[in-house]
mmCIF file with all atom_site columns, C-alpha atoms in Angstrom:
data_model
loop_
_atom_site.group_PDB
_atom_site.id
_atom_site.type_symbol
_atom_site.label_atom_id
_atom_site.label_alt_id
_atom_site.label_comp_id
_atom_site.label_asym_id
_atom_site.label_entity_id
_atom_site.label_seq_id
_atom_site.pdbx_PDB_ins_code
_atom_site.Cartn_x
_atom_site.Cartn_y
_atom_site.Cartn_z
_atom_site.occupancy
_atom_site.B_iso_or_equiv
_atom_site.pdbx_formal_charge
_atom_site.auth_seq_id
_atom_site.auth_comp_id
_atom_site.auth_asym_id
_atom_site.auth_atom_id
_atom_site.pdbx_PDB_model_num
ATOM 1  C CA . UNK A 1 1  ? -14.075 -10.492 -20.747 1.00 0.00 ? 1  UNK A CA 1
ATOM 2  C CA . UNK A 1 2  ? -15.142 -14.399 -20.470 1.00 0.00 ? 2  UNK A CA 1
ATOM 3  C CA . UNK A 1 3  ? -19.122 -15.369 -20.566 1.00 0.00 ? 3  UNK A CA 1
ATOM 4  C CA . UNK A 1 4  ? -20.325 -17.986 -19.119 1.00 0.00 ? 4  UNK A CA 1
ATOM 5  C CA . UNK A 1 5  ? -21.323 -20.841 -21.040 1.00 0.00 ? 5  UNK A CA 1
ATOM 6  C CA . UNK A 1 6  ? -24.997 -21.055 -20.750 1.00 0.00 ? 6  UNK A CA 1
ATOM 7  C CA . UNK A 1 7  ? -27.004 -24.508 -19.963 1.00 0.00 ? 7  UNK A CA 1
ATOM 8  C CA . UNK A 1 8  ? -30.342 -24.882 -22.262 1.00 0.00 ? 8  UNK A CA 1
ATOM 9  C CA . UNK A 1 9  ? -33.746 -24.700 -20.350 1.00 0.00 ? 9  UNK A CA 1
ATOM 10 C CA . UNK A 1 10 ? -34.206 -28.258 -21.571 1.00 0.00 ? 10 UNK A CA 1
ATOM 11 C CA . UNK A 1 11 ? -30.978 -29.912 -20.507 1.00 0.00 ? 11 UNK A CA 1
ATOM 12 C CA . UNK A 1 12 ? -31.616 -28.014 -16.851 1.00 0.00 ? 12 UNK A CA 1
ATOM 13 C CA . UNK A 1 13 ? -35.074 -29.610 -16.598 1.00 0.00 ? 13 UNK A CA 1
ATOM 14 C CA . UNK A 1 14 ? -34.091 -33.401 -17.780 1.00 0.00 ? 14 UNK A CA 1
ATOM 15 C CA . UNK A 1 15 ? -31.194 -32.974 -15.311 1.00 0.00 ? 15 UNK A CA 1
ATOM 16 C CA . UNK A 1 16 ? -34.139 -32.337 -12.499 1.00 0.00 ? 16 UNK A CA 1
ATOM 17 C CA . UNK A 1 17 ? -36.431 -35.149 -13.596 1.00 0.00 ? 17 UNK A CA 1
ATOM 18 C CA . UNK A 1 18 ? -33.168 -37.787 -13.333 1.00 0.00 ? 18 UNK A CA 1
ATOM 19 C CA . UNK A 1 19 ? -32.191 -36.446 -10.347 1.00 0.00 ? 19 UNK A CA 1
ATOM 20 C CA . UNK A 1 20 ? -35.989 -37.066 -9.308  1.00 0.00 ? 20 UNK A CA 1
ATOM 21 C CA . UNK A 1 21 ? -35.222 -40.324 -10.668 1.00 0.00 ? 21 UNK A CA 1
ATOM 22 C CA . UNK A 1 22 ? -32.283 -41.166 -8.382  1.00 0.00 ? 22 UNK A CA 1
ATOM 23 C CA . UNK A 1 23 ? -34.291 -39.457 -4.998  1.00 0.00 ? 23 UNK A CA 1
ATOM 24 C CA . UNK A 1 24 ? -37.213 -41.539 -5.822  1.00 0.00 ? 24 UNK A CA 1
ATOM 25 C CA . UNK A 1 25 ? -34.836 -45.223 -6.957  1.00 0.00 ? 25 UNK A CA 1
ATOM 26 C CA . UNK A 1 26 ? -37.143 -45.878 -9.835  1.00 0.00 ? 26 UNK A CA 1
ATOM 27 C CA . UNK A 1 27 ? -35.960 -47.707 -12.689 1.00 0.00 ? 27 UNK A CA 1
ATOM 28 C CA . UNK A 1 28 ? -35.559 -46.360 -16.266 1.00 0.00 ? 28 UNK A CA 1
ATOM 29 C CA . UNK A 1 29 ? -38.570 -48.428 -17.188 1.00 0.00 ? 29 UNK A CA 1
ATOM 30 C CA . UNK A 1 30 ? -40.602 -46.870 -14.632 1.00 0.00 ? 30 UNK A CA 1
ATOM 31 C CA . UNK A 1 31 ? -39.553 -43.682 -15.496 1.00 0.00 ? 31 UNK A CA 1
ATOM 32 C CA . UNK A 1 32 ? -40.253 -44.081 -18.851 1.00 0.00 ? 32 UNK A CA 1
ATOM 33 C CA . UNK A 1 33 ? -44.030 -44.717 -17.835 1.00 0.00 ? 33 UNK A CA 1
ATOM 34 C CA . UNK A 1 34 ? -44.086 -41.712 -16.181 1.00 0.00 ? 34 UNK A CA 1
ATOM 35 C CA . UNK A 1 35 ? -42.906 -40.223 -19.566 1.00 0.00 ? 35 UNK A CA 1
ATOM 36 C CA . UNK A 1 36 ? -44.803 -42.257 -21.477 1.00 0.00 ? 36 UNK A CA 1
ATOM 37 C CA . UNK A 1 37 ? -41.758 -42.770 -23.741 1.00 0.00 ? 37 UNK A CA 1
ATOM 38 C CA . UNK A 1 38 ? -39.487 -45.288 -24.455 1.00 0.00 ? 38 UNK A CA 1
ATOM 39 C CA . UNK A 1 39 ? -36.481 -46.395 -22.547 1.00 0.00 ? 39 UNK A CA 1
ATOM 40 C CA . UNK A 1 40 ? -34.303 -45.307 -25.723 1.00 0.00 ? 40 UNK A CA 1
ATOM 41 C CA . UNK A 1 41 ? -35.816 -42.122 -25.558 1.00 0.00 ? 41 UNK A CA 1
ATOM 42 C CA . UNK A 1 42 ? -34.517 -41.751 -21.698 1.00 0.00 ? 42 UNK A CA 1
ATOM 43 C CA . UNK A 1 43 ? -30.871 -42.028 -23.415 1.00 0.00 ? 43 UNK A CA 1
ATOM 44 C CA . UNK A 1 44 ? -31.238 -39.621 -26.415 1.00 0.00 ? 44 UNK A CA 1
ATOM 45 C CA . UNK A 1 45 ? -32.310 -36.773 -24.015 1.00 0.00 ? 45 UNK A CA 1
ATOM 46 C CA . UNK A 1 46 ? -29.150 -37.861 -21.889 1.00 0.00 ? 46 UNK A CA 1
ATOM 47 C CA . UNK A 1 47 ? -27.172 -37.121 -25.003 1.00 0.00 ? 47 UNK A CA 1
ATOM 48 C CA . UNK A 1 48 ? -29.224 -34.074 -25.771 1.00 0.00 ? 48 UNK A CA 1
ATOM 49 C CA . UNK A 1 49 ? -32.143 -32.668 -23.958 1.00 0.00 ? 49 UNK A CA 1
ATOM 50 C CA . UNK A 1 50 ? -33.226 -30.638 -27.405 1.00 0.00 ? 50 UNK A CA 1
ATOM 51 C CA . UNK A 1 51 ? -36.262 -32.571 -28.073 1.00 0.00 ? 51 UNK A CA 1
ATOM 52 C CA . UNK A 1 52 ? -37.869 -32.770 -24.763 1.00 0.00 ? 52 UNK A CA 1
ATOM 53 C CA . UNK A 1 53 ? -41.067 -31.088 -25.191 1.00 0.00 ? 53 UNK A CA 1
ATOM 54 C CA . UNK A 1 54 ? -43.489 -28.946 -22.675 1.00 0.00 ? 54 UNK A CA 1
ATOM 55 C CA . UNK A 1 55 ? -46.244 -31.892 -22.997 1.00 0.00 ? 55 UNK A CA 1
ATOM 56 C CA . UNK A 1 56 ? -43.893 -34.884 -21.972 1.00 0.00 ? 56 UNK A CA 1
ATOM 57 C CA . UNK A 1 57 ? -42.733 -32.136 -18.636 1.00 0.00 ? 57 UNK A CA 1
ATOM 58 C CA . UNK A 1 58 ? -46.100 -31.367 -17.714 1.00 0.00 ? 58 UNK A CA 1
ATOM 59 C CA . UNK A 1 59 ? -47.250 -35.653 -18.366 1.00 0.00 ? 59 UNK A CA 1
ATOM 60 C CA . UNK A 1 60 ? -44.363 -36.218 -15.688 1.00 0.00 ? 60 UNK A CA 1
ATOM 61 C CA . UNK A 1 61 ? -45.573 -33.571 -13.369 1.00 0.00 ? 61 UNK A CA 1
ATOM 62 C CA . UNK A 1 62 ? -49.081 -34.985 -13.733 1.00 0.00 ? 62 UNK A CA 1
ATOM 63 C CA . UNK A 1 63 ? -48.247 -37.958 -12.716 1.00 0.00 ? 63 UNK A CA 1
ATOM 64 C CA . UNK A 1 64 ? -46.641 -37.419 -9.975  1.00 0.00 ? 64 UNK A CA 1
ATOM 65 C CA . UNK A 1 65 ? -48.419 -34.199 -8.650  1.00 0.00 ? 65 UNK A CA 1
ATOM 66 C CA . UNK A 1 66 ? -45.579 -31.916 -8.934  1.00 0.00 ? 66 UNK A CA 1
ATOM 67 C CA . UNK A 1 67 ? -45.891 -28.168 -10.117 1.00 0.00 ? 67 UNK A CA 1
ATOM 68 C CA . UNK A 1 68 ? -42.448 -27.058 -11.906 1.00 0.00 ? 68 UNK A CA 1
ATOM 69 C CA . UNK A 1 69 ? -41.346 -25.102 -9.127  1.00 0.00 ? 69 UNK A CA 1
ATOM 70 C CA . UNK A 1 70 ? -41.692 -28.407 -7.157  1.00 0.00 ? 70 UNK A CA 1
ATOM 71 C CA . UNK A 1 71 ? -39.108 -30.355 -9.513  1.00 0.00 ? 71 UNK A CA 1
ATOM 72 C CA . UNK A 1 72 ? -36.920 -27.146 -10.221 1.00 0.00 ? 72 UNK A CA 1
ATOM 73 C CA . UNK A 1 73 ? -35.917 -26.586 -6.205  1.00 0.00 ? 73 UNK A CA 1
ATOM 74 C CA . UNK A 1 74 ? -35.838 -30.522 -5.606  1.00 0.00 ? 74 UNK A CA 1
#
């Protein structure tokens, strides 16, 4: 029997937030304000999500007055 390969919480979520990104055409720079992160950090969680934490989510969803449900079903 096959299993399906299974896709990290974290990886899932930073998919949401860039597609976010794209609905909303803000730059990476802007983004990364809404982060409050760097730019470089915007491409090491493209490479790997693992070290997105709960505190940079919820800053995002802060910001822009989202609950989690909000971004998840965007």
């Amino acid at each position: 029997m096959k299993t399906k390969k299974r896709i990290p919480f974290q990886k899932t979520i930073w998919c949401k937030i860039r597609y976010w990104q794209l609905l909303h055409d803000l730059t990476d720079d802007e983004l990364a304000m809404y982060l409050n992160c760097s730019t470089r950090t915007l491409q090491n969680y493209d490479h790997d999500a693992k070290n997105l934490t709960l505190k940079t989510v919820d800053t995002f969803l802060c910001v822009n007055e989202l609950t989690l449900e909000e971004l998840m079903t965007a």
